[in-house]
Short mmCIF file of N, CA and C in Angstrom, two decimals:
data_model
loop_
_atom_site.label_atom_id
_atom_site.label_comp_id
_atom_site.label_asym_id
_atom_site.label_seq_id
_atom_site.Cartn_x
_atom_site.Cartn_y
_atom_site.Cartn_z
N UNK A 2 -6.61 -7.39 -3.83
CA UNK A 2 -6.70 -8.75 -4.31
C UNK A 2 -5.85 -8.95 -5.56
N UNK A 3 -6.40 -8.30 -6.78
CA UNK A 3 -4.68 -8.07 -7.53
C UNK A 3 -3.47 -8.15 -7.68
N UNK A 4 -3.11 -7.56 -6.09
CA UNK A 4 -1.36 -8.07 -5.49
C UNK A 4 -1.37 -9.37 -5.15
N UNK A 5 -2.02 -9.15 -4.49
CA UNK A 5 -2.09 -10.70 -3.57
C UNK A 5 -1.97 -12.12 -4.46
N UNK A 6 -2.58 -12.06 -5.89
CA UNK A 6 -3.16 -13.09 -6.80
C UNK A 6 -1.10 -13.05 -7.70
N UNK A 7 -0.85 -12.01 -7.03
CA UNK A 7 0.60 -12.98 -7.95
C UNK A 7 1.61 -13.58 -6.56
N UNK A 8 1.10 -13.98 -5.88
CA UNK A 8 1.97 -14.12 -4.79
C UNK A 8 3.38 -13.82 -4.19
N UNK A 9 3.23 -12.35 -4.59
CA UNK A 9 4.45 -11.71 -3.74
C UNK A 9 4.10 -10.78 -2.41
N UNK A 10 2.95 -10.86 -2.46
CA UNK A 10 2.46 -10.33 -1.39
C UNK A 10 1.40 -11.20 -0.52
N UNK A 11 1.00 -10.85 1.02
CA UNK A 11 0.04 -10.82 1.61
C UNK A 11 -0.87 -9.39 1.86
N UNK A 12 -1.78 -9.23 1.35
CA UNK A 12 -2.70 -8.09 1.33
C UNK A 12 -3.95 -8.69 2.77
N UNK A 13 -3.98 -6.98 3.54
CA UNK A 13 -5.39 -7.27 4.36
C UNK A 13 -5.74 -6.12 4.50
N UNK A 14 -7.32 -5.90 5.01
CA UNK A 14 -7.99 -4.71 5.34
C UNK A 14 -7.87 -4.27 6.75
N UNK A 15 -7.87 -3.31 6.96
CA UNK A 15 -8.04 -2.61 8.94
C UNK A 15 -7.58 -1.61 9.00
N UNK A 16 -8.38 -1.07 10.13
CA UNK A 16 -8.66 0.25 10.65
C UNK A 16 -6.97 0.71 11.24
N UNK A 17 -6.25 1.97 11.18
CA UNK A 17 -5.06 1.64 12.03
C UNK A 17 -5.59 1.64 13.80
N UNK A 18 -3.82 0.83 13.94
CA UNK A 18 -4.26 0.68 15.82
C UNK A 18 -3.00 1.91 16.11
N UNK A 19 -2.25 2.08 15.52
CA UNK A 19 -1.27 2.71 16.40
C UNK A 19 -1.81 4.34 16.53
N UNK A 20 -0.67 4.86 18.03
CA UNK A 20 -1.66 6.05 18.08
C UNK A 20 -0.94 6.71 17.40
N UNK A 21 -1.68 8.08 17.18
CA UNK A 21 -1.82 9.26 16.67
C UNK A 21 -1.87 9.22 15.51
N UNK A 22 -2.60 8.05 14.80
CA UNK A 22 -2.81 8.17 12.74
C UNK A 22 -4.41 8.23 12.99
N UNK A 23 -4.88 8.99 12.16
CA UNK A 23 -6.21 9.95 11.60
C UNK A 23 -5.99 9.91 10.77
N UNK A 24 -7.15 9.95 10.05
CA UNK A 24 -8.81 9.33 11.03
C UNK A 24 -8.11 7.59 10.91
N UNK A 25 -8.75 7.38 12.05
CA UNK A 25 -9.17 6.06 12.23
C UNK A 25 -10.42 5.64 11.42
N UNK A 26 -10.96 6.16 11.08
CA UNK A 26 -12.20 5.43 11.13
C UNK A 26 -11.87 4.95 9.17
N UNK A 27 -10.80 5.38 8.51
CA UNK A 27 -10.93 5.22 7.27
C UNK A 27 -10.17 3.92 6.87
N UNK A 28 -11.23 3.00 6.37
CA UNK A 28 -9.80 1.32 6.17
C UNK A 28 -9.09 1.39 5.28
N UNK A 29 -7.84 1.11 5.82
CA UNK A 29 -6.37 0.53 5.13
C UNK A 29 -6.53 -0.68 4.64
N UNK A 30 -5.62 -0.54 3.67
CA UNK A 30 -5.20 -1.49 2.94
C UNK A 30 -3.24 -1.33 3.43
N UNK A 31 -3.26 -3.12 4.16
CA UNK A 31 -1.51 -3.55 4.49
C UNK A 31 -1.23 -4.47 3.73
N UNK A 32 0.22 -4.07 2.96
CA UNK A 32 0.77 -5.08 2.49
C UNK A 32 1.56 -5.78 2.86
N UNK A 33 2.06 -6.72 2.73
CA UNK A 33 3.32 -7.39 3.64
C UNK A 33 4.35 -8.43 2.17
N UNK A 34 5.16 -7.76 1.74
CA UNK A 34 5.54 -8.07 0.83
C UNK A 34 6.53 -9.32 0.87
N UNK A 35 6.67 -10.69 0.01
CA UNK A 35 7.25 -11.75 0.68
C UNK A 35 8.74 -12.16 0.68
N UNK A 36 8.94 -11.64 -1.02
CA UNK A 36 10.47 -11.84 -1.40
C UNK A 36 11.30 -10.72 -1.17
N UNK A 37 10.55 -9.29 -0.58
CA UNK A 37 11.83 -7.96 -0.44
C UNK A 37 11.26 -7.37 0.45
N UNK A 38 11.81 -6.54 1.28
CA UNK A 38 11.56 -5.90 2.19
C UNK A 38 11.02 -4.91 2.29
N UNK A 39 9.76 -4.70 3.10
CA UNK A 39 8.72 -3.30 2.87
C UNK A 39 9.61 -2.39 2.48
N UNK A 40 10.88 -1.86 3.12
CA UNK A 40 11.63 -0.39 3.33
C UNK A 40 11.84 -0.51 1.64
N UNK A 41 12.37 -1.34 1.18
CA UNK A 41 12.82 -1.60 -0.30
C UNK A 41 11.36 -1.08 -1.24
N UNK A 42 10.75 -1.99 -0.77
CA UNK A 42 8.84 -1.94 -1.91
C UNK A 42 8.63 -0.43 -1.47
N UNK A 43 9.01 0.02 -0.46
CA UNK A 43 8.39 1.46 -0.36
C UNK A 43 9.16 2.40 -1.57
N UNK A 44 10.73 2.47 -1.11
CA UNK A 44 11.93 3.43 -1.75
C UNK A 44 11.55 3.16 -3.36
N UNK A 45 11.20 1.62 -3.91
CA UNK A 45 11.30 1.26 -5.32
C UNK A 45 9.74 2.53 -5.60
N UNK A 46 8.72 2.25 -5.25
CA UNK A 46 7.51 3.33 -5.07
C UNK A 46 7.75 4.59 -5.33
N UNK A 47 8.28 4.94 -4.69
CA UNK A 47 9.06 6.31 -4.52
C UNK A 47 9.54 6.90 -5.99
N UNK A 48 10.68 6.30 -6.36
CA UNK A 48 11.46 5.90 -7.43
C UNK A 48 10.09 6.16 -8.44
N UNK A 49 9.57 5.86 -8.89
CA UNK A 49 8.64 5.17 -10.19
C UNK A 49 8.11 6.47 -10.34
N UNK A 50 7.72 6.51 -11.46
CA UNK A 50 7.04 7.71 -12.88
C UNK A 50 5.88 7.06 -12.92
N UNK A 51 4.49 7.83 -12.59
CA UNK A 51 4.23 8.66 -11.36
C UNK A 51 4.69 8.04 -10.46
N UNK A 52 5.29 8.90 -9.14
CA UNK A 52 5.29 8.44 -7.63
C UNK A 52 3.98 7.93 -6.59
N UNK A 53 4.45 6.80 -5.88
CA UNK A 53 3.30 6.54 -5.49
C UNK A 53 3.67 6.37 -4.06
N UNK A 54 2.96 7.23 -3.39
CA UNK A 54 2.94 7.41 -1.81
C UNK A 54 2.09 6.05 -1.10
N UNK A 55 2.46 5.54 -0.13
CA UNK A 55 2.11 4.71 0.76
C UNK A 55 3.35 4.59 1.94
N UNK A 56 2.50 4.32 3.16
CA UNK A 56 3.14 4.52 4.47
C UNK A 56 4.07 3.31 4.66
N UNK A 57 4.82 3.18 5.57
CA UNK A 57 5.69 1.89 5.73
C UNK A 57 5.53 1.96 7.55
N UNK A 58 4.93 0.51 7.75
CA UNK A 58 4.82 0.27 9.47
C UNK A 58 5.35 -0.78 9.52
N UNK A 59 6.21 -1.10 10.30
CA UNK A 59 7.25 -2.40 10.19
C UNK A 59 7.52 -3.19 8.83
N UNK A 60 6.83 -4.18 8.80
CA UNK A 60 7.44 -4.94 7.56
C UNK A 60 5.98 -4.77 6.49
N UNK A 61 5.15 -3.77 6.68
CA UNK A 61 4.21 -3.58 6.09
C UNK A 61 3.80 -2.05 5.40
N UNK A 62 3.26 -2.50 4.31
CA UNK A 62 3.18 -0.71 3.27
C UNK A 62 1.72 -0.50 3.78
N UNK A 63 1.58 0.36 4.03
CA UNK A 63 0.04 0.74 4.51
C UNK A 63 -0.66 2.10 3.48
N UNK A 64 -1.26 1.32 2.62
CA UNK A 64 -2.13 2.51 1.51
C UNK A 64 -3.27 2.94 2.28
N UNK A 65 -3.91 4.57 1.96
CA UNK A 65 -4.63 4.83 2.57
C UNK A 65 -5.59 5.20 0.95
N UNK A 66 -6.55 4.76 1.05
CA UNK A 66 -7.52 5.06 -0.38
C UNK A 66 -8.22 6.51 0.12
N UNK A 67 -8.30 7.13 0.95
CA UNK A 67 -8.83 8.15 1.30
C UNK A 67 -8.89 9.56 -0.08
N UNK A 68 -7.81 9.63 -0.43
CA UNK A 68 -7.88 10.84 -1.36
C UNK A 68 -7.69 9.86 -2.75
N UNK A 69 -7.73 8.77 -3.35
CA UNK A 69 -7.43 8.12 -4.24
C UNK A 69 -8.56 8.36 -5.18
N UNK A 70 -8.25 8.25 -6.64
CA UNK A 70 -9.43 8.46 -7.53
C UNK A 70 -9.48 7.16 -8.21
N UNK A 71 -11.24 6.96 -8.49
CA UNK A 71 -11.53 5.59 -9.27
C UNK A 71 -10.06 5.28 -10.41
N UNK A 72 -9.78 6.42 -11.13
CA UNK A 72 -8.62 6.41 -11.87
C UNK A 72 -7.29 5.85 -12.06
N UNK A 73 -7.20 6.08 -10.49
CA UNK A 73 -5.60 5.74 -10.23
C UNK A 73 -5.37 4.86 -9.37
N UNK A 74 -6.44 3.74 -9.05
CA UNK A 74 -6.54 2.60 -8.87
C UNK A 74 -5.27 1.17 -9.05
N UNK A 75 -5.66 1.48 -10.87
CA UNK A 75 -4.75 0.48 -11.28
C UNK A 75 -3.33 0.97 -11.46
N UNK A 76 -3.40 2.33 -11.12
CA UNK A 76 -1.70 2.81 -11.36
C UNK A 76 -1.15 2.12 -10.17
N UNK A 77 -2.00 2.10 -9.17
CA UNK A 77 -1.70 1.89 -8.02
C UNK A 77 -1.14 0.24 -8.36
N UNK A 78 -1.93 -0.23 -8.53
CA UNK A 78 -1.72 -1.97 -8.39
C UNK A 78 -0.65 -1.97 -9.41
N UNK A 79 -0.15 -1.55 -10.71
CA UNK A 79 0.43 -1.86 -11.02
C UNK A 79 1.97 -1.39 -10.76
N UNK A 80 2.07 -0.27 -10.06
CA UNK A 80 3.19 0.12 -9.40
C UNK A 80 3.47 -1.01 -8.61
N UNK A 81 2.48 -1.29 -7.41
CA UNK A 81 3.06 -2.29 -6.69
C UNK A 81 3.71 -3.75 -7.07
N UNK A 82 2.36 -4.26 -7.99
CA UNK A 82 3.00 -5.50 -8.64
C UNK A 82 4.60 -5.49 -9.47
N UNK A 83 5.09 -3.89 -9.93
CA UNK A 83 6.13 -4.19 -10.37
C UNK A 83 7.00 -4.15 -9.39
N UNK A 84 7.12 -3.56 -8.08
CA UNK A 84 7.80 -3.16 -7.21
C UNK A 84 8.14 -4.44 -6.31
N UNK A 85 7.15 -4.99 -6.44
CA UNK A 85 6.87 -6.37 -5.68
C UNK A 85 8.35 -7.54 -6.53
#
């Protein structure tokens, strides 16, 4: 909700559909970024001190909170919002 509230993104929740990503059963968080292109929001990610891993599925970054700590939450959001 964070990303979403500066409007460079569309943020949603769901399970993945495509096959062979495990577990399923753990919800994603997709972004769909509006003014640059996922491949770009991913590589800029990449790039940044700390690095911040998230998947890229078409025009969407797909975070998985699975191993994430209460901690690194907002590193998270704020990587993206600058990347965004």
């Amino acid at each position: 909700a964070a990303v979403e509230k500066t409007g460079k993104a569309a943020v949603r929740l769901g399970y993945p559909q495509e096959p062979g990503i495990q577990p399923v059963n753990i919800l994603r968080v997709y972004v769909s970024p509006r003014d640059k292109a996922a491949g770009q929001v991913y590589e800029t990610l990449l790039s940044m001190a700390p690095q911040i891993y998230v998947g890229l599925s078409g025009k969407e970054l797909v975070l998985n909170p699975q191993c994430l700590k209460e901690e690194e939450i907002q590193t998270v959001i704020d990587g993206l919002n600058a990347a965004l």
